[in-house]
Coordinates of C-alpha atoms in Angstrom, one line a residue:
X930 CA 211.8 268.1 69.8
X931 CA 212.4 268.5 66.3
X932 CA 210.2 266.9 63.5
X933 CA 212.4 266.9 60.1
X934 CA 208.8 267.3 57.5
X935 CA 209.7 265.7 54.0
X936 CA 207.8 267.3 51.5
X937 CA 206.2 264.7 50.2
X938 CA 205.0 264.4 53.7
X939 CA 203.9 267.5 53.8
X940 CA 202.3 267.3 50.6
X941 CA 200.0 264.1 51.1
X942 CA 198.5 265.6 55.1
X943 CA 198.3 269.1 53.0
X944 CA 195.1 267.3 51.2
X945 CA 193.3 266.6 54.4
X946 CA 191.0 269.6 56.0
X947 CA 192.5 272.6 57.8
X948 CA 193.8 272.0 61.3
X949 CA 196.3 272.8 63.3
X950 CA 197.7 269.7 65.0
X951 CA 201.4 269.5 65.2
X952 CA 204.1 271.3 66.6
X953 CA 207.1 271.7 63.7
X954 CA 210.8 273.7 64.5
X955 CA 210.6 277.2 62.0
X956 CA 214.2 276.0 62.0
X957 CA 214.0 272.8 60.6
X958 CA 215.5 273.2 56.9
X959 CA 213.0 271.2 55.1
X960 CA 210.3 273.8 56.3
X961 CA 212.7 276.0 55.0
X962 CA 213.8 275.2 52.1
X963 CA 210.4 276.6 49.4
X964 CA 208.1 273.2 50.8
X965 CA 205.0 275.2 49.5
X966 CA 206.3 275.1 45.9
X967 CA 204.8 271.8 45.7
X968 CA 202.1 272.2 47.5
X969 CA 198.4 271.4 46.4
X970 CA 195.3 273.5 47.0
X971 CA 194.1 272.4 50.6
X972 CA 190.9 270.8 51.0
X973 CA 188.6 273.5 52.0
X974 CA 185.9 270.5 53.8
X975 CA 183.1 271.5 51.5
X976 CA 182.5 274.9 53.0
X977 CA 180.6 276.8 50.7
X978 CA 183.1 279.7 49.3
X979 CA 180.3 282.0 49.3
X980 CA 180.6 286.1 49.6
X981 CA 181.1 287.5 52.7
X982 CA 178.0 288.1 54.8
X983 CA 179.1 290.9 56.6
X984 CA 182.2 293.1 55.4
X985 CA 184.6 292.4 58.4
X986 CA 186.2 295.3 60.3
X987 CA 190.4 295.4 59.3
X988 CA 191.8 292.9 61.6
X989 CA 195.1 294.8 63.6
X990 CA 197.9 293.2 63.6
X991 CA 201.3 293.3 65.4
X992 CA 203.4 293.1 62.7
X993 CA 202.8 294.0 58.7
X994 CA 205.1 291.7 56.3
X995 CA 204.9 293.1 52.8
X996 CA 205.8 290.0 50.6
X997 CA 205.7 291.8 47.4
X998 CA 206.7 289.3 44.5
X999 CA 207.9 286.5 47.0
X1000 CA 206.0 283.4 47.6
X1001 CA 207.0 280.3 49.7
X1002 CA 209.7 278.8 46.7
X1003 CA 211.2 282.0 46.4
X1004 CA 211.9 283.6 49.6
X1005 CA 209.0 284.2 51.7
X1006 CA 209.1 281.9 54.2
X1007 CA 211.9 283.2 55.8
X1008 CA 210.9 286.9 56.2
X1009 CA 207.9 284.8 58.1
X1010 CA 209.7 283.6 59.9
X1011 CA 211.7 286.7 60.9
X1012 CA 208.3 288.0 61.6
X1013 CA 207.5 285.6 64.5
X1014 CA 211.0 286.1 65.9
X1015 CA 209.9 288.9 66.3
X1016 CA 206.7 288.4 68.3
X1017 CA 205.3 286.6 71.0
X1018 CA 202.7 284.2 71.0
X1019 CA 199.1 285.2 70.4
X1020 CA 200.4 288.6 68.6
X1021 CA 199.2 288.4 65.2
X1022 CA 200.7 288.7 61.7
X1023 CA 199.8 290.3 58.5
X1024 CA 201.5 289.3 55.2
X1025 CA 200.3 291.4 52.0
X1026 CA 200.4 290.1 48.3
X1027 CA 199.4 291.1 45.2
X1028 CA 199.4 287.1 44.5
X1029 CA 196.9 285.4 45.9
X1030 CA 198.3 282.0 45.3
X1031 CA 199.7 282.0 48.5
X1032 CA 197.2 281.6 50.6
X1033 CA 196.8 278.1 50.2
X1034 CA 200.3 277.9 50.9
X1035 CA 200.3 279.6 53.8
X1036 CA 197.2 277.9 55.3
X1037 CA 198.7 274.7 54.6
X1038 CA 202.1 276.1 56.9
X1039 CA 200.0 277.9 59.5
X1040 CA 198.4 273.8 60.0
X1041 CA 202.3 272.3 59.8
X1042 CA 203.4 275.1 62.5
X1043 CA 200.6 275.2 65.0
X1044 CA 199.7 279.1 63.8
X1045 CA 196.0 279.6 63.2
X1046 CA 195.4 281.7 59.7
X1047 CA 192.3 283.7 61.3
X1048 CA 191.7 286.6 58.9
X1049 CA 191.7 287.6 54.9
X1050 CA 190.4 290.5 52.9
X1051 CA 191.3 291.4 49.7
X1052 CA 191.5 296.0 48.9
X1053 CA 192.5 297.3 46.0
X1054 CA 194.1 294.2 44.5
X1055 CA 195.7 293.0 47.0
X1056 CA 195.3 290.3 49.8
X1057 CA 196.2 290.5 53.0
X1058 CA 196.0 287.5 55.2
X1059 CA 196.1 287.7 58.9
X1060 CA 197.6 284.8 60.9
X1061 CA 198.0 284.1 65.2
X1062 CA 201.6 283.1 66.1
X1063 CA 201.0 280.1 68.4
X1064 CA 197.8 278.2 69.9
X1065 CA 194.4 279.6 70.8
X1066 CA 194.1 279.7 74.8
X1067 CA 192.4 275.8 75.6
X1068 CA 189.7 276.9 77.2
X1069 CA 188.1 278.4 74.3
X1070 CA 185.9 275.4 73.3
X1071 CA 184.8 272.5 74.9
X1072 CA 184.6 268.9 74.0
X1073 CA 181.3 268.1 73.7
X1074 CA 178.7 265.8 71.1
X1075 CA 178.5 267.6 68.1
X1076 CA 174.9 268.2 67.6
X1077 CA 173.6 267.9 71.5
X1078 CA 173.4 271.6 71.6
X1079 CA 171.7 274.0 69.3
X1080 CA 172.7 277.7 68.9
X1081 CA 169.4 279.8 67.5
X1082 CA 170.3 284.2 66.2
X1083 CA 166.6 284.6 66.3
X1084 CA 168.0 288.1 65.6
X1085 CA 171.0 290.8 64.9
X1086 CA 168.8 294.3 66.2
X1087 CA 170.6 295.1 69.6
X1088 CA 169.4 298.2 72.1
X1089 CA 172.7 298.0 73.0
X1090 CA 176.5 298.3 70.4
X1091 CA 178.8 296.8 72.4
X1092 CA 181.9 297.4 71.9
X1093 CA 183.5 294.0 71.5
X1094 CA 180.1 292.2 70.1
X1095 CA 181.0 288.9 67.9
X1096 CA 178.5 289.4 65.2
X1097 CA 178.2 293.6 65.2
X1098 CA 174.8 293.7 66.8
X1099 CA 173.4 297.2 67.7
X1100 CA 169.9 299.7 67.7
X1101 CA 171.5 300.3 63.8
X1102 CA 172.1 296.8 62.6
X1103 CA 169.6 295.1 60.4
X1104 CA 166.8 292.6 62.2
X1105 CA 167.5 289.9 59.4
X1106 CA 165.5 287.8 61.7
X1107 CA 165.1 284.1 62.0
X1108 CA 161.1 283.5 61.5
X1109 CA 158.5 282.4 64.1
X1110 CA 158.1 279.7 61.2
X1111 CA 161.6 279.1 60.9
X1112 CA 161.4 278.6 64.2
X1113 CA 158.3 276.4 64.5
X1114 CA 160.1 273.8 62.1
X1115 CA 164.1 273.9 63.5
X1116 CA 162.2 272.9 67.0
X1117 CA 160.6 269.9 66.2
X1118 CA 163.5 268.8 64.1
X1119 CA 165.9 269.8 66.5
X1120 CA 163.3 267.4 68.8
X1121 CA 163.5 264.3 66.4
X1122 CA 167.3 264.7 66.8
X1123 CA 167.5 264.2 70.3
X1124 CA 169.1 267.9 70.7
X1125 CA 169.4 268.6 74.7
X1126 CA 169.6 272.1 74.8
X1127 CA 169.1 275.3 72.6
X1128 CA 170.7 278.2 73.0
X1129 CA 168.3 281.2 72.1
X1130 CA 170.5 284.4 70.9
X1131 CA 170.6 287.7 69.4
X1132 CA 171.1 290.8 69.2
X1133 CA 168.8 290.7 71.8
X1134 CA 166.0 288.8 71.8
X1135 CA 163.6 290.0 73.8
X1136 CA 163.6 293.1 71.1
X1137 CA 161.4 290.7 69.2
X1138 CA 157.8 291.2 69.4
X1139 CA 156.7 287.8 68.9
X1140 CA 159.7 286.2 71.3
X1141 CA 156.9 284.5 74.0
X1142 CA 155.5 282.3 70.7
X1143 CA 159.7 281.5 69.6
X1144 CA 160.0 280.5 73.1
X1145 CA 157.6 278.4 73.8
X1146 CA 158.5 276.5 70.7
X1147 CA 161.9 276.1 71.2
X1148 CA 161.6 275.4 75.2
X1149 CA 158.7 272.4 74.0
X1150 CA 161.4 270.8 72.2
X1151 CA 164.5 270.6 75.0
X1152 CA 165.4 273.4 77.7
X1153 CA 166.4 276.3 76.4
X1154 CA 169.0 279.7 77.8
X1155 CA 168.0 282.6 76.4
X1156 CA 171.3 284.8 76.2
X1157 CA 169.5 288.5 77.1
X1158 CA 171.6 291.7 78.8
X1159 CA 168.9 291.8 80.8
X1160 CA 167.6 295.0 80.1
X1161 CA 163.8 295.0 78.5
X1162 CA 161.8 293.2 81.6
X1163 CA 159.1 295.9 81.7
X1164 CA 155.8 296.2 80.2
X1165 CA 154.5 293.3 77.7
X1166 CA 157.7 292.3 77.8
X1167 CA 157.8 291.7 81.2
X1168 CA 154.1 289.7 80.8
X1169 CA 156.6 287.6 78.3
X1170 CA 159.3 286.4 80.7
X1171 CA 155.8 285.8 83.5
X1172 CA 154.9 283.4 80.7
X1173 CA 157.6 281.6 80.6
X1174 CA 158.1 277.8 81.6
X1175 CA 160.9 278.2 84.7
X1176 CA 161.9 274.6 84.1
X1177 CA 162.4 274.8 81.0
X1178 CA 164.4 278.1 80.4
X1179 CA 166.9 279.3 81.8
X1180 CA 168.6 282.7 81.5
X1181 CA 172.1 283.5 80.6
X1182 CA 172.5 287.4 81.8
X1183 CA 175.7 289.8 80.5
X1184 CA 177.2 290.9 83.7
X1185 CA 181.4 291.8 82.7
X1186 CA 182.7 293.1 86.2
X1187 CA 181.4 293.4 89.5
X1188 CA 181.1 297.1 89.4
X1189 CA 179.6 299.9 86.3
X1190 CA 183.2 301.0 85.5
X1191 CA 184.6 297.8 83.0
X1192 CA 180.9 296.7 82.1
X1193 CA 179.4 300.5 80.9
X1194 CA 183.0 300.9 79.4
X1195 CA 181.7 298.5 77.0
X1196 CA 178.1 298.5 76.6
X1197 CA 177.7 301.5 77.8
X1198 CA 177.0 304.3 80.4
X1199 CA 174.2 303.0 83.0
X1200 CA 174.4 299.9 82.0
X1201 CA 175.4 297.7 84.9
X1202 CA 172.7 299.0 87.0
X1203 CA 169.8 298.8 84.8
X1204 CA 171.6 294.8 84.1
X1205 CA 171.9 294.2 87.7
X1206 CA 168.3 295.1 88.1
X1207 CA 166.9 292.5 85.6
X1208 CA 169.4 290.0 87.0
X1209 CA 167.6 290.4 90.8
X1210 CA 164.1 291.1 89.2
X1211 CA 164.5 287.3 86.5
X1212 CA 165.8 286.0 90.8
X1213 CA 162.6 287.1 91.8
X1214 CA 160.3 285.3 89.2
X1215 CA 161.6 282.2 89.7
X1216 CA 164.1 282.0 87.0
X1217 CA 167.2 279.8 86.8
X1218 CA 170.4 283.0 86.2
X1219 CA 173.8 282.2 84.6
X1220 CA 175.7 285.1 84.9
X1221 CA 178.2 286.1 81.9
X1222 CA 181.1 288.2 81.9
X1223 CA 183.3 288.7 78.8
X1224 CA 186.2 289.8 80.1
X1225 CA 190.0 290.4 78.8
X1226 CA 192.9 289.2 81.3
X1227 CA 193.1 286.4 83.8
X1228 CA 192.8 288.8 86.4
X1229 CA 189.6 290.3 85.3
X1230 CA 188.4 286.4 85.1
X1231 CA 189.5 286.1 89.1
X1232 CA 188.1 289.2 90.3
X1233 CA 184.5 288.1 88.9
X1234 CA 185.2 284.7 90.5
X1235 CA 185.2 286.8 93.5
X1236 CA 181.8 288.7 93.2
X1237 CA 180.4 285.2 92.5
X1238 CA 181.4 283.8 95.4
X1239 CA 180.1 286.8 97.5
X1240 CA 176.9 286.3 95.9
X1241 CA 176.4 282.7 95.9
X1242 CA 176.4 282.1 92.5
X1243 CA 177.5 278.5 91.9
X1244 CA 179.7 277.3 89.4
X1245 CA 177.3 275.8 86.9
X1246 CA 175.7 279.5 86.6
X1247 CA 179.0 280.9 86.0
X1248 CA 179.7 281.4 82.4
X1249 CA 183.1 283.7 82.0
X1250 CA 184.4 284.1 78.4
X1251 CA 187.2 285.9 76.7
X1252 CA 186.9 288.5 73.9
X1253 CA 186.7 287.2 71.0
X1254 CA 188.6 289.1 67.8
X1255 CA 185.5 288.9 66.1
X1256 CA 182.8 291.4 64.6
X1257 CA 183.2 294.5 66.6
X1258 CA 186.3 293.9 68.8
X1259 CA 189.3 295.5 67.8
X1260 CA 191.4 293.3 70.3
X1261 CA 191.2 290.0 72.1
X1262 CA 191.4 286.4 71.3
X1263 CA 191.7 286.0 67.3
X1264 CA 190.0 282.4 66.7
X1265 CA 190.1 280.5 63.2
X1266 CA 187.8 276.8 62.7
X1267 CA 190.1 275.0 63.8
X1268 CA 190.3 276.8 67.4
X1269 CA 186.6 275.9 67.9
X1270 CA 184.9 272.5 68.7
X1271 CA 181.5 273.0 66.2
X1272 CA 178.5 273.9 67.9
X1273 CA 175.9 273.9 65.6
X1274 CA 174.9 277.8 64.6
X1275 CA 171.1 278.7 63.2
X1276 CA 171.1 282.5 61.4
X1277 CA 168.4 283.4 58.6
X1278 CA 171.8 283.3 56.7
X1279 CA 171.6 280.0 57.3
X1280 CA 173.9 277.4 59.2
X1281 CA 177.3 278.4 61.4
X1282 CA 179.9 276.4 62.6
X1283 CA 180.0 278.3 66.1
X1284 CA 178.2 281.2 67.3
X1285 CA 181.1 283.3 67.4
X1286 CA 181.7 283.7 64.4
X1287 CA 177.4 283.8 62.9
X1288 CA 178.2 286.1 60.1
X1289 CA 181.5 285.3 59.4
X1290 CA 182.4 283.7 56.2
X1291 CA 185.1 281.4 57.7
X1292 CA 182.2 279.8 59.5
X1293 CA 179.6 279.2 57.5
X1294 CA 178.8 275.6 56.6
X1295 CA 175.4 275.5 54.7
X1296 CA 172.7 278.2 53.1
X1297 CA 170.6 275.4 53.7
X1298 CA 168.8 275.0 57.3
X1299 CA 166.6 273.0 56.3
X1300 CA 166.5 269.9 56.9
X1301 CA 167.9 270.1 59.9
X1302 CA 169.4 266.3 60.2
X1303 CA 171.3 267.5 56.7
X1304 CA 172.7 270.4 58.5
X1305 CA 173.7 268.9 61.2
X1306 CA 175.3 265.8 58.9
X1307 CA 177.2 268.7 56.8
X1308 CA 178.6 269.9 60.1
X1309 CA 180.1 266.7 61.1
X1310 CA 181.3 265.4 58.4
X1311 CA 183.3 268.6 58.3
X1312 CA 184.5 268.2 62.0
X1313 CA 184.9 264.6 61.1
X1314 CA 187.3 265.7 58.2
X1315 CA 189.5 267.6 60.1
X1316 CA 189.8 264.4 62.9
X1317 CA 190.9 262.6 60.2
X1318 CA 194.0 265.0 59.3
X1319 CA 194.3 264.9 62.4
X1320 CA 195.3 261.4 62.4
X1321 CA 197.3 261.6 59.2
X1322 CA 199.2 263.9 61.1
X1323 CA 199.9 261.3 63.5
X1324 CA 200.8 258.7 61.3
X1325 CA 202.8 260.6 59.4
X1326 CA 205.2 262.1 62.2
X1327 CA 204.8 259.7 64.6
X1328 CA 207.5 260.3 66.8
X1329 CA 207.5 257.0 69.3

């Protein structure tokens, strides 16, 4: 179906939150004819326009389009459409210009064409925008009540340097610890807000000397899941593990493949065997264990499912996810905020939209963590704003 988009309708809808919610035929004349000339700056949902916390790696693109001096009103749109014709769904297209003013226009155009603006970088006075052609896979986020789950990044240092880590953790990464005092306050306020599950992640949480106190505080507030590579369960850390309440703690241990080759390729030689020993130890200690694989293809996912079946791992104890093109990853699914159902995520730097981008400025909601009720409210307001944008588009583009 072709949807004719009048300039007045586009302008009205562009004043709502950023979300990609309506399909538009890119051959449509109204879209082609300089629509961005009359667009106002899109609403930024109240997200802070703060400096990037960690400088992002340059996102590789399948197509590089140098816009020169062109804008949407002076010839950029035909060039952009030509670039998309040379692309496949899921490909990344970079648009480079010395005019930062085309950014809001490009963002608005992406919303209306079900593409997503996934990265923006400035270098030597030129801005490089990267958009993903087409929608994200349907399984990148689950639809659950905002605030029902809470994610805590206790730290960012890790004993491994995984090549796709979405927050760039490694042995050389600064710790940036959330700290026991903040965790205690978060846990108390989370319980008052009715949080049903707390996820504790990093980095590697078991790197922290006070992880026992952190996990005890969280477990007192709600059932917890600890994301770990499972390789540090020895000596004092084994004592920490044994001190945890089995009925309140789930261990989610990363294992990316049925055999060592692919897992070790991402995480380092010998890591598969060490992770499997950690899994077996956790089972022996009576913990519920979720096995979590990060995969690149459907074939890899199916292979891992067969492995889990053979080891009698139930569906509720399986996590199979795609590599996200964030952090250290150089390939994977490129995700924008509009692709992700929010899950309140807290780090030492503030409150984020989702754990997959917990140090990326486009997912930063607030620098202020407390009171926690206000942090939750800020995420809900932003999500409601995006939902309102979707409802407004449904009204403007009512096709039946």
